[in-house]
Amino acid sequence: MISDSLNYNQMLLDSHKKFDFAANANWQIFMIMAEFVEGFEFLADIHHEISVFGSARFKEDHPYYQLAREFGFKAGKAKYSVITGGGPGIMEASNRGAFEAGALSVGLNIQLPFEQRINPYVNKAIAFHYFFTRKVMLSISSQAYVFFPGGFGTLDELFEMLTLIKLGVIENVPIILVGLEFWEPLLSFLKESVCEQLGAISKEDWSHIYLVPSVDRAVAIVKKTREREYMDSLAGDRIFSFRENANWRIFRIMAEFVQGFQFISKLDRVVGVFGSGQSSEKTIYYKEAYRLGLSLGKRGMTVVTPGGGGIMEAANRGAKESGAISVGLDKMSPTEKMNPFVNRGITFHYYFTRKVILTMCAQSYVFFPGGYGTLGDFFDLATLVQTKKMEPVPIFLVGKKFWQPLLQFIKKIILDQNHCIESKDLDLFYLVDTQEEILPYIDEFFRGKKG
């Protein structure tokens, strides 16, 4: 079952036993609810917000630290509030600049004994017990998102923002990338591999990405933005204020978590499969995903996908035709429906509840080529394993031609040049071309869990 392999589930729910909502109404659901209420209430007092992301590893004398400090200062002088995760490195530098400018310097911290404490340049802070509530707050209300160089966590946050914008979950706000030498190779991968070769994103999806040569250019873009007066899809056309009323949406969020946890608690021997929803039946990736789903199903394993078309449909199709459980965790959409090869599914209204459940549900993960969503899910998972918030599990990247440029970027730019990750982090995943390379690892993993 899922509790056999994931400490992440235990970490989220702060329990050493499997969290069974069917058996008891655990008080921790109210803690989650309280964090959402307190987080939204906290953000309601902040205006003209800019969220800044980047590596926690850069020291004070590093050029990127100095750039982030300069940005924080100039944004602060322009009367913007600077929001970060409250930690060291780029976060500290941005908070420091804003603090020195006399502006509001905000830190959204995480309550963990082994994490860094909040940096000394924050003058307004809130701490979260749960990682997913903190992540929602970092993404929910800023009028611009500024990314300095970073590691897996920064890339997770970048692709999360790009996905939310593409899905229309948040407004089309600018994504500003500072550091030409760092970001250009990644943008080349997105343009050539993801857009032109795979067709998983379109040219329109680039319109809100700004690669800037200087802090002044970044600040100039910020000055053209407008303050977001509401919480996008969480609030519709109304101001999102818990002071005025107990907004019913918070109860819907909680209901989705309860239903999601209940749903996945009944699944066993789960393999998650991710990839582009644009892949047609004629592509090698669709065919390989189908073969994988079929083989996993014949082994008595459960195949879980986000429930869409393309790669997801192929994996679900193979699993269903093998007679196995074929699961879809879909999002509510007026234009998209769950693929017809799902025989056990659940639909989520909120993107972040669905993503948490997807991350928690499997003991092995397979990533076929895909767009922003697939890349975000991969870096989310890599971050959790890298930071030991989740036990190591088999993670596979299928399609060497597609993934190699990204892995080269990770090794050369992120590791060798900027030291934002460690060399051992490259061992968190396997690069393969076929299911025959995947199945022995998964078989061995599940045999070890059974033993």
C-alpha positions as semicolon CSV with decimal commas, in nm:
position;residue;x (nm);y (nm);z (nm)
1;M;0,000;0,000;0,000
2;I;0,111;0,364;-0,032
3;S;0,230;0,388;0,328
4;D;0,486;0,114;0,259
5;S;0,700;0,337;0,043
6;L;0,626;0,700;0,109
7;N;0,742;0,900;0,406
8;Y;0,588;1,198;0,228
9;N;0,239;1,081;0,319
10;Q;0,348;1,046;0,682
11;M;0,519;1,384;0,671
12;L;0,214;1,557;0,531
13;L;-0,015;1,410;0,790
14;D;0,238;1,387;1,075
15;S;0,156;1,027;1,147
16;H;0,352;0,700;1,168
17;K;0,045;0,505;1,069
18;K;-0,154;0,504;0,753
19;F;-0,393;0,798;0,756
20;D;-0,738;0,643;0,710
21;F;-1,013;0,899;0,679
22;A;-1,270;0,622;0,654
23;A;-1,176;0,499;1,002
24;N;-1,157;0,828;1,188
25;A;-1,202;1,202;1,155
26;N;-0,842;1,296;1,225
27;W;-0,792;1,637;1,383
28;Q;-0,515;1,713;1,137
29;I;-0,763;1,793;0,862
30;F;-0,853;2,096;1,072
31;M;-0,485;2,193;1,087
32;I;-0,473;2,190;0,708
33;M;-0,791;2,395;0,695
34;A;-0,649;2,643;0,947
35;E;-0,332;2,689;0,743
36;F;-0,528;2,778;0,432
37;V;-0,743;3,025;0,624
38;E;-0,443;3,182;0,800
39;G;-0,240;3,191;0,480
40;F;-0,507;3,367;0,277
41;E;-0,573;3,605;0,566
42;F;-0,200;3,679;0,590
43;L;-0,176;3,759;0,219
44;A;-0,485;3,982;0,234
45;D;-0,278;4,240;0,425
46;I;-0,004;4,251;0,160
47;H;-0,025;4,458;-0,155
48;H;0,182;4,498;-0,471
49;E;0,349;4,160;-0,415
50;I;0,642;4,021;-0,610
51;S;0,746;3,660;-0,547
52;V;1,117;3,579;-0,583
53;F;1,262;3,229;-0,619
54;G;1,614;3,088;-0,642
55;S;1,879;2,870;-0,484
56;A;1,932;2,866;-0,109
57;R;2,302;2,782;-0,164
58;F;2,443;3,110;-0,295
59;K;2,654;3,296;-0,040
60;E;2,677;3,670;0,013
61;D;2,975;3,714;-0,220
62;H;2,815;3,531;-0,514
63;P;2,713;3,744;-0,816
64;Y;2,359;3,603;-0,816
65;Y;2,319;3,689;-0,447
66;Q;2,423;4,044;-0,528
67;L;2,181;4,063;-0,820
68;A;1,894;3,938;-0,606
69;R;1,981;4,189;-0,335
70;E;1,986;4,466;-0,594
71;F;1,649;4,353;-0,728
72;G;1,497;4,344;-0,380
73;F;1,627;4,694;-0,309
74;K;1,504;4,848;-0,634
75;A;1,169;4,671;-0,613
76;G;1,137;4,791;-0,253
77;K;1,217;5,149;-0,350
78;A;0,943;5,120;-0,613
79;K;0,699;5,038;-0,329
80;Y;0,662;4,666;-0,402
81;S;0,639;4,399;-0,134
82;V;0,896;4,124;-0,183
83;I;0,785;3,769;-0,095
84;T;1,023;3,472;-0,068
85;G;1,037;3,135;0,101
86;G;1,222;3,308;0,384
87;G;1,539;3,099;0,367
88;P;1,905;3,174;0,281
89;G;2,069;3,237;-0,056
90;I;1,855;3,413;-0,316
91;M;1,567;3,436;-0,068
92;E;1,781;3,610;0,191
93;A;1,933;3,841;-0,070
94;S;1,593;3,951;-0,205
95;N;1,453;4,002;0,145
96;R;1,768;4,191;0,241
97;G;1,738;4,432;-0,049
98;A;1,373;4,502;0,027
99;F;1,451;4,541;0,398
100;E;1,731;4,788;0,324
101;A;1,494;4,985;0,100
102;G;1,245;5,018;0,385
103;A;0,988;4,805;0,205
104;L;0,780;4,512;0,319
105;S;1,001;4,201;0,320
106;V;0,793;3,885;0,353
107;G;0,895;3,529;0,434
108;L;0,672;3,224;0,403
109;N;0,864;2,976;0,616
110;I;0,828;2,602;0,676
111;Q;0,817;2,445;1,022
112;L;1,073;2,165;1,018
113;P;1,356;2,106;1,264
114;F;1,606;2,021;0,990
115;E;1,522;2,313;0,760
116;Q;1,694;2,652;0,769
117;R;1,542;2,916;0,992
118;I;1,392;3,230;0,850
119;N;1,653;3,482;0,739
120;P;1,706;3,800;0,948
121;Y;1,586;4,039;0,676
122;V;1,219;3,942;0,692
123;N;0,990;4,192;0,865
124;K;0,662;4,006;0,812
125;A;0,650;3,628;0,835
126;I;0,424;3,329;0,861
127;A;0,522;2,966;0,915
128;F;0,354;2,662;0,764
129;H;0,353;2,305;0,887
130;Y;0,246;2,160;0,553
131;F;0,450;2,200;0,237
132;F;0,160;2,216;-0,004
133;T;-0,017;2,502;0,176
134;R;0,305;2,705;0,173
135;K;0,350;2,637;-0,198
136;V;-0,001;2,756;-0,275
137;M;0,061;3,079;-0,085
138;L;0,386;3,147;-0,273
139;S;0,202;3,120;-0,603
140;I;-0,143;3,255;-0,540
141;S;-0,142;3,634;-0,542
142;S;0,176;3,800;-0,675
143;Q;0,162;4,024;-0,977
144;A;0,499;3,899;-1,105
145;Y;0,727;3,601;-1,042
146;V;1,102;3,652;-1,056
147;F;1,332;3,352;-1,088
148;F;1,703;3,360;-1,021
149;P;1,922;3,052;-1,083
150;G;1,846;2,755;-0,862
151;G;1,815;2,378;-0,835
152;F;1,534;2,125;-0,845
153;G;1,314;2,325;-0,610
154;T;1,342;2,642;-0,819
155;L;1,261;2,449;-1,138
156;D;0,965;2,286;-0,965
157;E;0,831;2,630;-0,875
158;L;0,901;2,766;-1,225
159;F;0,714;2,490;-1,405
160;E;0,434;2,507;-1,148
161;M;0,380;2,875;-1,236
162;L;0,399;2,807;-1,609
163;T;0,148;2,524;-1,575
164;L;-0,095;2,732;-1,371
165;I;-0,082;3,011;-1,629
166;K;-0,125;2,770;-1,921
167;L;-0,427;2,608;-1,753
168;G;-0,580;2,946;-1,676
169;V;-0,569;2,878;-1,303
170;I;-0,390;3,207;-1,243
171;E;-0,368;3,520;-1,452
172;N;-0,122;3,562;-1,733
173;V;0,137;3,728;-1,509
174;P;0,499;3,776;-1,615
175;I;0,758;3,509;-1,542
176;I;1,090;3,696;-1,523
177;L;1,414;3,499;-1,553
178;V;1,731;3,672;-1,429
179;G;2,065;3,528;-1,539
180;L;2,112;3,484;-1,915
181;E;2,388;3,225;-1,896
182;F;2,185;3,007;-1,662
183;W;1,842;3,018;-1,828
184;E;1,926;3,024;-2,201
185;P;2,005;2,648;-2,225
186;L;1,677;2,561;-2,052
187;L;1,478;2,787;-2,283
188;S;1,649;2,626;-2,581
189;F;1,534;2,285;-2,456
190;L;1,177;2,412;-2,416
191;K;1,175;2,570;-2,761
192;E;1,339;2,290;-2,958
193;S;1,235;1,973;-2,773
194;V;0,909;2,057;-2,598
195;C;0,757;2,304;-2,843
196;E;0,890;2,225;-3,192
197;Q;0,957;1,849;-3,169
198;L;0,691;1,734;-2,923
199;G;0,426;2,002;-2,967
200;A;0,344;1,994;-2,596
201;I;0,348;2,372;-2,567
202;S;0,274;2,645;-2,820
203;K;0,436;2,976;-2,907
204;E;0,161;3,151;-2,712
205;D;0,289;2,980;-2,399
206;W;0,609;3,185;-2,432
207;S;0,439;3,524;-2,428
208;H;0,465;3,570;-2,052
209;I;0,829;3,451;-2,015
210;Y;1,087;3,729;-1,999
211;L;1,459;3,651;-2,003
212;V;1,624;3,972;-1,887
213;P;1,988;4,089;-1,901
214;S;1,970;4,309;-1,593
215;V;1,788;4,388;-1,270
216;D;1,675;4,721;-1,415
217;R;1,498;4,539;-1,697
218;A;1,330;4,306;-1,448
219;V;1,206;4,599;-1,239
220;A;1,081;4,775;-1,554
221;I;0,867;4,472;-1,641
222;V;0,731;4,457;-1,286
223;K;0,628;4,823;-1,308
224;K;0,405;4,743;-1,605
225;T;0,203;4,489;-1,408
226;R;-0,112;4,551;-1,205
227;E;-0,199;4,428;-0,861
228;R;-0,412;4,116;-0,853
229;E;-0,716;4,204;-0,648
230;Y;-0,841;3,851;-0,602
231;M;-0,720;3,493;-0,574
232;D;-0,793;3,395;-0,934
233;S;-0,986;3,067;-0,957
234;L;-1,020;3,045;-0,579
235;A;-1,235;3,355;-0,569
236;G;-1,395;3,398;-0,910
237;D;-1,506;3,757;-0,955
238;R;-1,514;3,845;-0,585
239;I;-1,255;3,974;-0,343
240;F;-1,123;3,677;-0,148
241;S;-1,157;3,787;0,214
242;F;-1,208;3,569;0,517
243;R;-1,270;3,881;0,723
244;E;-1,595;3,951;0,538
245;N;-1,729;3,597;0,519
246;A;-1,639;3,234;0,576
247;N;-1,574;3,158;0,212
248;W;-1,720;2,823;0,116
249;R;-1,422;2,742;-0,107
250;I;-1,204;2,650;0,189
251;F;-1,446;2,370;0,273
252;R;-1,435;2,247;-0,084
253;I;-1,057;2,236;-0,068
254;M;-1,072;2,029;0,248
255;A;-1,334;1,798;0,099
256;E;-1,106;1,732;-0,198
257;F;-0,817;1,638;0,029
258;V;-1,034;1,403;0,232
259;Q;-1,180;1,238;-0,078
260;G;-0,839;1,216;-0,242
261;F;-0,671;1,055;0,059
262;Q;-0,955;0,807;0,094
263;F;-0,936;0,722;-0,276
264;I;-0,563;0,645;-0,289
265;S;-0,566;0,458;0,044
266;K;-0,747;0,176;-0,138
267;L;-0,479;0,138;-0,408
268;D;-0,187;-0,106;-0,395
269;R;0,134;-0,163;-0,597
270;V;0,095;0,166;-0,778
271;V;0,303;0,300;-1,068
272;G;0,243;0,659;-1,177
273;V;0,280;0,741;-1,547
274;F;0,310;1,097;-1,676
275;G;0,359;1,255;-2,018
276;S;0,220;1,479;-2,289
277;G;-0,151;1,478;-2,356
278;Q;-0,073;1,568;-2,719
279;S;0,096;1,241;-2,821
280;S;-0,105;1,058;-3,088
281;E;-0,141;0,682;-3,129
282;K;0,114;0,690;-3,410
283;T;0,402;0,817;-3,194
284;I;0,663;0,587;-3,044
285;Y;0,595;0,735;-2,702
286;Y;0,224;0,648;-2,712
287;K;0,305;0,295;-2,822
288;E;0,567;0,252;-2,551
289;A;0,335;0,389;-2,283
290;Y;0,066;0,143;-2,396
291;R;0,313;-0,147;-2,379
292;L;0,422;-0,036;-2,032
293;G;0,064;-0,015;-1,904
294;L;-0,009;-0,360;-2,044
295;S;0,300;-0,514;-1,884
296;L;0,240;-0,349;-1,548
297;G;-0,121;-0,462;-1,548
298;K;-0,025;-0,821;-1,622
299;R;0,205;-0,806;-1,319
300;G;-0,091;-0,714;-1,099
301;M;0,015;-0,354;-1,060
302;T;-0,208;-0,048;-1,057
303;V;-0,143;0,221;-1,318
304;V;-0,223;0,579;-1,217
305;T;-0,215;0,876;-1,455
306;P;-0,351;1,231;-1,448
307;G;-0,635;1,091;-1,660
308;G;-0,591;1,288;-1,982
309;G;-0,515;1,195;-2,341
310;G;-0,190;1,109;-2,514
311;I;0,060;0,928;-2,292
312;M;-0,192;0,910;-2,008
313;E;-0,453;0,750;-2,231
314;A;-0,198;0,503;-2,364
315;A;-0,087;0,384;-2,019
316;N;-0,447;0,359;-1,895
317;R;-0,543;0,173;-2,212
318;G;-0,273;-0,088;-2,165
319;A;-0,362;-0,136;-1,799
320;K;-0,734;-0,169;-1,869
321;E;-0,685;-0,417;-2,152
322;S;-0,471;-0,630;-1,922
323;G;-0,760;-0,650;-1,677
324;A;-0,584;-0,441;-1,413
325;I;-0,694;-0,135;-1,221
326;S;-0,651;0,172;-1,443
327;V;-0,674;0,495;-1,245
328;G;-0,720;0,855;-1,353
329;L;-0,682;1,158;-1,126
330;D;-0,835;1,423;-1,347
331;K;-0,906;1,793;-1,321
332;M;-1,246;1,948;-1,381
333;S;-1,248;2,110;-1,724
334;P;-1,527;2,222;-1,956
335;T;-1,321;2,121;-2,261
336;E;-1,141;1,802;-2,148
337;K;-1,279;1,473;-2,023
338;M;-1,113;1,176;-1,855
339;N;-0,992;0,925;-2,112
340;P;-1,220;0,623;-2,171
341;F;-0,964;0,368;-2,048
342;V;-0,991;0,467;-1,683
343;N;-1,190;0,216;-1,478
344;R;-1,140;0,390;-1,145
345;G;-1,123;0,767;-1,133
346;I;-1,164;1,081;-0,929
347;T;-1,192;1,442;-1,041
348;F;-1,049;1,747;-0,866
349;H;-1,156;2,108;-0,892
350;Y;-0,832;2,252;-0,756
351;Y;-0,501;2,195;-0,928
352;F;-0,297;2,183;-0,608
353;T;-0,510;1,918;-0,433
354;R;-0,481;1,696;-0,739
355;K;-0,105;1,745;-0,753
356;V;-0,057;1,650;-0,388
357;I;-0,258;1,331;-0,436
358;L;-0,069;1,245;-0,756
359;T;0,263;1,286;-0,577
360;M;0,156;1,067;-0,287
361;C;-0,015;0,783;-0,468
362;A;0,262;0,573;-0,627
363;Q;0,571;0,372;-0,537
364;S;0,734;0,414;-0,880
365;Y;0,709;0,695;-1,134
366;V;0,758;0,693;-1,509
367;F;0,790;1,017;-1,705
368;F;0,748;1,019;-2,081
369;P;0,822;1,338;-2,279
370;G;0,580;1,615;-2,191
371;G;0,521;1,985;-2,140
372;Y;0,509;2,218;-1,842
373;G;0,287;1,988;-1,635
374;T;0,506;1,682;-1,684
375;L;0,824;1,879;-1,614
376;G;0,669;2,029;-1,303
377;D;0,563;1,689;-1,171
378;F;0,912;1,551;-1,235
379;F;1,093;1,833;-1,054
380;D;0,839;1,826;-0,771
381;L;0,914;1,458;-0,717
382;A;1,290;1,507;-0,756
383;T;1,282;1,783;-0,496
384;L;1,093;1,570;-0,244
385;V;1,337;1,281;-0,280
386;Q;1,644;1,507;-0,287
387;T;1,545;1,678;0,037
388;K;1,454;1,345;0,202
389;K;1,093;1,446;0,248
390;M;1,011;1,129;0,058
391;E;1,186;0,793;0,051
392;P;1,380;0,714;-0,268
393;V;1,161;0,542;-0,526
394;P;1,232;0,438;-0,884
395;I;1,195;0,737;-1,118
396;F;1,231;0,679;-1,492
397;L;1,267;0,923;-1,781
398;V;1,161;0,753;-2,104
399;G;1,303;0,885;-2,429
400;K;1,675;0,959;-2,428
401;K;1,655;1,191;-2,729
402;F;1,403;1,411;-2,551
403;W;1,548;1,413;-2,199
404;Q;1,924;1,430;-2,268
405;P;1,934;1,807;-2,339
406;L;1,758;1,872;-2,008
407;L;1,992;1,639;-1,819
408;Q;2,290;1,811;-1,979
409;F;2,155;2,143;-1,852
410;I;2,115;1,996;-1,505
411;K;2,468;1,856;-1,497
412;K;2,660;2,134;-1,666
413;I;2,476;2,447;-1,555
414;I;2,302;2,356;-1,229
415;L;2,564;2,118;-1,086
416;D;2,906;2,193;-1,236
417;Q;2,883;2,569;-1,281
418;N;2,650;2,678;-1,001
419;H;2,657;2,394;-0,745
420;C;2,284;2,421;-0,680
421;I;2,260;2,043;-0,642
422;E;2,503;1,766;-0,549
423;S;2,643;1,501;-0,783
424;K;2,451;1,229;-0,598
425;D;2,126;1,400;-0,700
426;L;2,187;1,286;-1,056
427;D;2,137;0,928;-0,933
428;L;1,775;0,993;-0,836
429;F;1,643;0,888;-1,178
430;Y;1,708;0,648;-1,466
431;L;1,722;0,747;-1,833
432;V;1,576;0,474;-2,058
433;D;1,416;0,418;-2,397
434;T;1,194;0,112;-2,350
435;Q;0,979;-0,066;-2,094
436;E;1,223;-0,357;-2,096
437;E;1,471;-0,130;-1,919
438;I;1,209;-0,025;-1,661
439;L;1,037;-0,348;-1,560
440;P;1,334;-0,524;-1,389
441;Y;1,383;-0,227;-1,155
442;I;1,013;-0,210;-1,068
443;D;0,990;-0,586;-1,017
444;E;1,290;-0,580;-0,784
445;F;1,155;-0,279;-0,595
446;F;0,819;-0,440;-0,525
447;R;0,982;-0,771;-0,431
448;G;1,190;-0,584;-0,175
449;K;0,881;-0,411;-0,036
450;K;0,696;-0,740;-0,013
451;G;0,987;-0,897;0,169
